[in-house]
Structure formats: structure tokens, C-alpha cells
Short mmCIF file of N, CA and C in Angstrom, two decimals:
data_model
loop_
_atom_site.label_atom_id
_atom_site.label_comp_id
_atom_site.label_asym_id
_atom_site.label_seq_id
_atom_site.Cartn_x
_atom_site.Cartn_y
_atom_site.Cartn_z
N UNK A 1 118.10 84.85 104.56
CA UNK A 1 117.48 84.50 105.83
C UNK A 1 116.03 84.98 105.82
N UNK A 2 114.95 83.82 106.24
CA UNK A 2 113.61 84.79 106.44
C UNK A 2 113.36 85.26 107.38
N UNK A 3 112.28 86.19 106.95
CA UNK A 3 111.84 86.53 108.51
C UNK A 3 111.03 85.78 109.29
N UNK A 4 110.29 84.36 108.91
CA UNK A 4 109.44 83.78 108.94
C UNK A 4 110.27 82.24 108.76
N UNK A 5 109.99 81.32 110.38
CA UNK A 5 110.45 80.11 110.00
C UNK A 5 109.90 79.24 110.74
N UNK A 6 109.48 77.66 110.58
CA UNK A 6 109.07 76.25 110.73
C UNK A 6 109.18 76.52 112.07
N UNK A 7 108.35 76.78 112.74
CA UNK A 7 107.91 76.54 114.85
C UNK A 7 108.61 77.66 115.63
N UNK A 8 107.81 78.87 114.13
CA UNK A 8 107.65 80.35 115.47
C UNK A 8 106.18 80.64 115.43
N UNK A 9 105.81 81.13 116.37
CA UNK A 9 104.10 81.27 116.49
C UNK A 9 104.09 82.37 115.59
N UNK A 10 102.59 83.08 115.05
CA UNK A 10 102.57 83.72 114.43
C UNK A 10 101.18 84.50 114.65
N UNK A 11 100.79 85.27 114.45
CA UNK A 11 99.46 85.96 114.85
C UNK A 11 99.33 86.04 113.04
N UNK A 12 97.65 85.89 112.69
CA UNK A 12 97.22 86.24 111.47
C UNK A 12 96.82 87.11 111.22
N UNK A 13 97.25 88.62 110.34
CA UNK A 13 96.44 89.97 110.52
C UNK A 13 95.57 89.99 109.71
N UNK A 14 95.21 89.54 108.99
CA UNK A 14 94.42 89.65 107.75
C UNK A 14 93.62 88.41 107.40
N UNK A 15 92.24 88.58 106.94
CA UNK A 15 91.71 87.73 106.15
C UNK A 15 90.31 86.55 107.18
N UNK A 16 89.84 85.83 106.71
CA UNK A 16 88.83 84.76 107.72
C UNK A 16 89.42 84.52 109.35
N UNK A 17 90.37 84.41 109.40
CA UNK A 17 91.44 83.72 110.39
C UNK A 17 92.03 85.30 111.16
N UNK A 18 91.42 85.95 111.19
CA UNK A 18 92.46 87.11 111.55
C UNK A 18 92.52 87.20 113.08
N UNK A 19 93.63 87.09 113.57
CA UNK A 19 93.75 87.37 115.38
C UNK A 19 94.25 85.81 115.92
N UNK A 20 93.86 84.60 114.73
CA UNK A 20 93.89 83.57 115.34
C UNK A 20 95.85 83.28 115.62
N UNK A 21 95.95 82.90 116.49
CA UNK A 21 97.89 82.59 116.76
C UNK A 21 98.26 80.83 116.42
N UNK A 22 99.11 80.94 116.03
CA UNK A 22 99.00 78.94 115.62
C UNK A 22 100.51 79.39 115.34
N UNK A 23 101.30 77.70 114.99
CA UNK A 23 102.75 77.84 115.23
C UNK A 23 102.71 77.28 113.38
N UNK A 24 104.11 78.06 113.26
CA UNK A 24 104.51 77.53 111.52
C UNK A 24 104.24 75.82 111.05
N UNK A 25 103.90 75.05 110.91
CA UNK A 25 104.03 74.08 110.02
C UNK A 25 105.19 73.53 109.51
N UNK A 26 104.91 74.63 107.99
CA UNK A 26 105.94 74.61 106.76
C UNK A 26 105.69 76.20 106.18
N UNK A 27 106.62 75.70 105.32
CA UNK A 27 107.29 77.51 104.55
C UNK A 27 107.64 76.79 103.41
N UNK A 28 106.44 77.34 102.50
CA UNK A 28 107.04 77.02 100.86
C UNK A 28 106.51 78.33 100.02
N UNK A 29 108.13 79.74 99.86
CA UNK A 29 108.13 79.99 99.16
C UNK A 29 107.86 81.14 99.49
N UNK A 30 106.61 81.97 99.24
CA UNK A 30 105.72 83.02 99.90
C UNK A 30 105.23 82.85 100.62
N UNK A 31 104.76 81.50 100.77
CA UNK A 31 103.47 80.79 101.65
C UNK A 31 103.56 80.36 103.00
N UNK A 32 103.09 79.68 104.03
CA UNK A 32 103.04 79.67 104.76
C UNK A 32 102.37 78.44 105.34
N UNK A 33 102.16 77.29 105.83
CA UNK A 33 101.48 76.50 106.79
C UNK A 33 100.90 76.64 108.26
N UNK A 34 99.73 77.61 108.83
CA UNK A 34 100.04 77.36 110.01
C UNK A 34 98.99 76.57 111.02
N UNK A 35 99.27 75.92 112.20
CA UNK A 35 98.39 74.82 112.63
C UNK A 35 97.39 75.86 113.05
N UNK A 36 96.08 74.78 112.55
CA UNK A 36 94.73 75.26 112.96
C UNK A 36 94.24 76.88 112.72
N UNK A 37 94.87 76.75 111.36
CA UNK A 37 94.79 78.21 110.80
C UNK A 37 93.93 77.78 109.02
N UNK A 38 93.33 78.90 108.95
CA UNK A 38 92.62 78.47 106.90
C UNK A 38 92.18 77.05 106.86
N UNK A 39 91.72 76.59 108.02
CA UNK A 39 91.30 75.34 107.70
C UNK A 39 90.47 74.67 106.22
N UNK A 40 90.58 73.73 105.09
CA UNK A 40 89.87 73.64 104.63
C UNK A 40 89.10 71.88 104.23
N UNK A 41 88.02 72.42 103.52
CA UNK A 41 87.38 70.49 103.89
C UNK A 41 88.01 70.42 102.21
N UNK A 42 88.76 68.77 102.45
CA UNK A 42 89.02 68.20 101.43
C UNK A 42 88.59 66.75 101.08
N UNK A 43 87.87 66.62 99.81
CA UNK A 43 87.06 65.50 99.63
C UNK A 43 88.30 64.44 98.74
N UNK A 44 88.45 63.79 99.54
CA UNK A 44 89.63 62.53 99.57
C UNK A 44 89.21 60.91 99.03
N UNK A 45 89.68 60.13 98.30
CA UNK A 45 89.45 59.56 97.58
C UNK A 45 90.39 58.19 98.98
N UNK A 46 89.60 57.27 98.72
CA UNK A 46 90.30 56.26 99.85
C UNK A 46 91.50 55.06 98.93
N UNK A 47 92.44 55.40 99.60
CA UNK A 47 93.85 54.40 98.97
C UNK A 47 94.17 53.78 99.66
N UNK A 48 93.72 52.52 99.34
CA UNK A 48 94.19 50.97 100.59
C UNK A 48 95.40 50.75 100.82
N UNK A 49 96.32 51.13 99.53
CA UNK A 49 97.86 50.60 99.22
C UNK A 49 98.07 51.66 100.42
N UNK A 50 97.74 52.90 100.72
CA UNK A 50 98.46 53.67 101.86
C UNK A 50 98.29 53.43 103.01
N UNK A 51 96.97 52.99 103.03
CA UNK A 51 96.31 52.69 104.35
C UNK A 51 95.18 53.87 104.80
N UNK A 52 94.79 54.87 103.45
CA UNK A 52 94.15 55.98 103.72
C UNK A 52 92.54 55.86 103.56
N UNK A 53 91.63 56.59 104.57
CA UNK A 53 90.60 55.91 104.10
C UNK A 53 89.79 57.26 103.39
N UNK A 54 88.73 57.29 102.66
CA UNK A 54 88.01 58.11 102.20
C UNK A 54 87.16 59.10 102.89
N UNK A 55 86.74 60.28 102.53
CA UNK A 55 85.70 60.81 103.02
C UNK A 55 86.18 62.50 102.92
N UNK A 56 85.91 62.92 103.52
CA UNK A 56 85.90 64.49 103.90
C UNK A 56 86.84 64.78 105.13
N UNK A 57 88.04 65.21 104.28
CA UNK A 57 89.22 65.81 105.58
C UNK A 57 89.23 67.07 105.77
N UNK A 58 89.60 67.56 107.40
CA UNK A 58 90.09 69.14 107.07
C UNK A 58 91.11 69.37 107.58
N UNK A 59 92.03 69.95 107.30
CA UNK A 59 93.08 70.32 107.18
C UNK A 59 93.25 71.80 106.69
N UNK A 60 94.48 72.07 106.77
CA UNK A 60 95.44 73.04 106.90
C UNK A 60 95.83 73.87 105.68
N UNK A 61 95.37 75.34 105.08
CA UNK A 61 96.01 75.55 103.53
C UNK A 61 96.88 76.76 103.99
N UNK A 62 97.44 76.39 102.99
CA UNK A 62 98.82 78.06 102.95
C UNK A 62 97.89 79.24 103.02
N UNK A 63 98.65 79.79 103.82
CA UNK A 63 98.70 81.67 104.02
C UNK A 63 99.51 82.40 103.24
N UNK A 64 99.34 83.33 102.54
CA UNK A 64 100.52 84.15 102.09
C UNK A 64 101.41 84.53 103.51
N UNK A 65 102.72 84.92 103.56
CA UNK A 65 103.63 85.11 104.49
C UNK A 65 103.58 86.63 104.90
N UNK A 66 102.67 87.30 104.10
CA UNK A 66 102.10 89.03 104.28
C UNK A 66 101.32 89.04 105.11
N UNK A 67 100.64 88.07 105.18
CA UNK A 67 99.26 88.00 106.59
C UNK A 67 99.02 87.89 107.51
N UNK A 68 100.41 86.71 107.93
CA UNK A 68 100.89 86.60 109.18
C UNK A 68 101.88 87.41 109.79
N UNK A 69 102.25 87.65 111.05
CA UNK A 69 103.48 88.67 112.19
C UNK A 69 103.48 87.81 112.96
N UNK A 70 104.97 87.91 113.27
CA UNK A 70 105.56 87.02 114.59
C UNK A 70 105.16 87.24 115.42
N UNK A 71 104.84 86.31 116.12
CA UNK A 71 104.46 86.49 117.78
C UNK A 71 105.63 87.32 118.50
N UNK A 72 104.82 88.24 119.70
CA UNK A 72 106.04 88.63 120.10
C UNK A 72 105.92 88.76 121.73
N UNK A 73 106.03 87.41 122.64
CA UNK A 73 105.62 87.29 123.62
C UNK A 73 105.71 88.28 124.88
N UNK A 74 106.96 89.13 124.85
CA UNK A 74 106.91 90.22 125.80
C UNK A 74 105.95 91.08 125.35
N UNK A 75 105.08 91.46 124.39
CA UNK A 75 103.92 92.49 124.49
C UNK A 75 102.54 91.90 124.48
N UNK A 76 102.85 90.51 123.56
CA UNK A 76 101.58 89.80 123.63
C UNK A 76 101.10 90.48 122.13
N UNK A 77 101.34 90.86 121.24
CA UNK A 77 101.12 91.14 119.85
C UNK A 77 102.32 90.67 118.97
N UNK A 78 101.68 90.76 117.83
CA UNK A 78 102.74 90.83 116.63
C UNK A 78 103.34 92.01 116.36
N UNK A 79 104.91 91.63 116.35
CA UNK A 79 105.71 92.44 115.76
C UNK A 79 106.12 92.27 114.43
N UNK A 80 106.92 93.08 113.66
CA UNK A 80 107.53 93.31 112.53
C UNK A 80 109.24 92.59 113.20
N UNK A 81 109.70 92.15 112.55
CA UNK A 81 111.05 91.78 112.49
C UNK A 81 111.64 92.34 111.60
N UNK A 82 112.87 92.44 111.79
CA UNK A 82 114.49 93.28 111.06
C UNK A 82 115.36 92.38 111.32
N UNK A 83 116.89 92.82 110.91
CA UNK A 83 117.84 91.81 111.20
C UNK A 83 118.81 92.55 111.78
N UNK A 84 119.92 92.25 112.38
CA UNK A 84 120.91 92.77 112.91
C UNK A 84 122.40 91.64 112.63
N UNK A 85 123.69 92.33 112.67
CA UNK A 85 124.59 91.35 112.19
C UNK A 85 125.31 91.39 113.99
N UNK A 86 125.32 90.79 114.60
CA UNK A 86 126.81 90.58 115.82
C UNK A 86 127.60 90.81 115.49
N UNK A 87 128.65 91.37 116.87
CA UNK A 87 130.24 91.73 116.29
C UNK A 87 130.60 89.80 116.36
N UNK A 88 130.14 89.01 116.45
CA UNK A 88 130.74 87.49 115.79
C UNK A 88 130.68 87.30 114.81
N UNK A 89 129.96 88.60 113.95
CA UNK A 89 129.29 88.46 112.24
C UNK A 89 127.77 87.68 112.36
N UNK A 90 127.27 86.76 113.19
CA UNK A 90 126.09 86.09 113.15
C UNK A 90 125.70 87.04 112.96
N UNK A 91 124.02 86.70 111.68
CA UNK A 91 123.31 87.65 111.91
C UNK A 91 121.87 86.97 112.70
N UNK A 92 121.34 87.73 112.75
CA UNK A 92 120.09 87.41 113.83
C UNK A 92 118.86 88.23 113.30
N UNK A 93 117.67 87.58 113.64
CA UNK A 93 116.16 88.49 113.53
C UNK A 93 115.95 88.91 114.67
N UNK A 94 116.08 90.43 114.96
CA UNK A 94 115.16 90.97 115.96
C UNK A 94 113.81 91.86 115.87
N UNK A 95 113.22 91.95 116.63
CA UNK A 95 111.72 92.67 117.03
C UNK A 95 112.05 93.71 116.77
N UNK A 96 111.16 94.48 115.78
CA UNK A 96 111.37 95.79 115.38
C UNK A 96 111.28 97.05 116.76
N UNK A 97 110.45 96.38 117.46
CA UNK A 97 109.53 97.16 118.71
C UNK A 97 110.61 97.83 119.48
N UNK A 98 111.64 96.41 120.18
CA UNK A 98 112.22 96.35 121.19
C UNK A 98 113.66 96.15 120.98
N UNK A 99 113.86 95.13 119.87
CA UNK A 99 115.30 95.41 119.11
C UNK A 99 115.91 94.19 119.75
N UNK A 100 115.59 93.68 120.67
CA UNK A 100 115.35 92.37 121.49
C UNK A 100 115.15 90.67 120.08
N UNK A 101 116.39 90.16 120.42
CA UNK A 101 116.74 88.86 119.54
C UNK A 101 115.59 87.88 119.70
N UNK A 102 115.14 87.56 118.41
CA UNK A 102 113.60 86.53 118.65
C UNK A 102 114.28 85.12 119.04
N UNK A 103 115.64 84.70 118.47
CA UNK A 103 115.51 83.56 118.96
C UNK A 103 116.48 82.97 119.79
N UNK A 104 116.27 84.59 121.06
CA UNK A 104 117.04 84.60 122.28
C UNK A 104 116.64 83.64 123.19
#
């Protein structure tokens, strides 16, 4: 299970982007996608068969998954997450802070 998944917000601690909050994307691996986060310009080649046209895009590059912390809306910062198992056996990610289930 990660601690980190596809449309939880995330605060960035580290690096160009730091403080900025944006929601997951994608998750490949270590990495990370998040919107309107590491933006970068990419010089794009135009493909008719797609319907794509040429020029200078910007878009979105991976974060390492070390850089970013979960949002953690009752304090309004990033927390650290842990896990906990239920007596149903589910296990769950909670907020290190508060101990409080993130995806209560």
C-alpha cells in the first residue's frame, strides 16, 4: 500500500515548487505527477495523424515522492502518514499528527 495515491492533494517541501499544493495526477514508481506543479516547456513536433499541433507545450514533470506530504486539511499543513490495521483487518493510512484516517 502507498502512502501516496492518484487525487490526494499534496503540499511540495522541497525544491523550485516548494509550498505549492496541487492534487496527484499519476504515480509511477518513486515518482509522482502533480497538477500545476514542475511545470516544464516542451518543444513538440506537430502529428496530423493525431490531430496534434506543433510548437512549445507546458506541462507537467514527475516529482520524486520524497518531496511531496499529504495534505492534511484539519491543520492546513502536510503531514507524514503511517498505517494502521482495523479490528475488520482493513488496513488504512492515517496522519501521523492526529492518528485520524486520511481517507475518512
Amino acid at each position: 500500500m502507498n502512502r501516496i495515491r492518484k487525487g490526494d492533494r499534496v503540499v511540495v517541501i522541497t525544491g523550485k515548487d516548494k509550498g505549492k499544493q496541487g492534487e496527484i495526477i499519476r504515480v509511477a514508481g518513486d515518482r509522482v505527477v502533480v497538477a500545476n506543479v514542475n511545470l516544464v516547456k516542451r518543444h513538440t513536433k506537430a502529428n496530423p495523424q493525431a490531430g496534434q499541433a506543433g510548437g512549445i507545450v507546458e506541462r507537467e514533470a514527475p516529482i520524486h515522492i520524497s518531496n511531496v506530504m499529504l495534505f492534511n486539511p484539519a491543520t492546513g499543513k502536510g503531514d507524514r502518514v503511517g498505517f494502521k490495521v482495523l479490528e475488520d483487518g482493513r488496513k488504512v493510512r492515517v496522519f501521523r499528527s492526529s492518528g485520524e484516517a486520511v481517507d475518512a
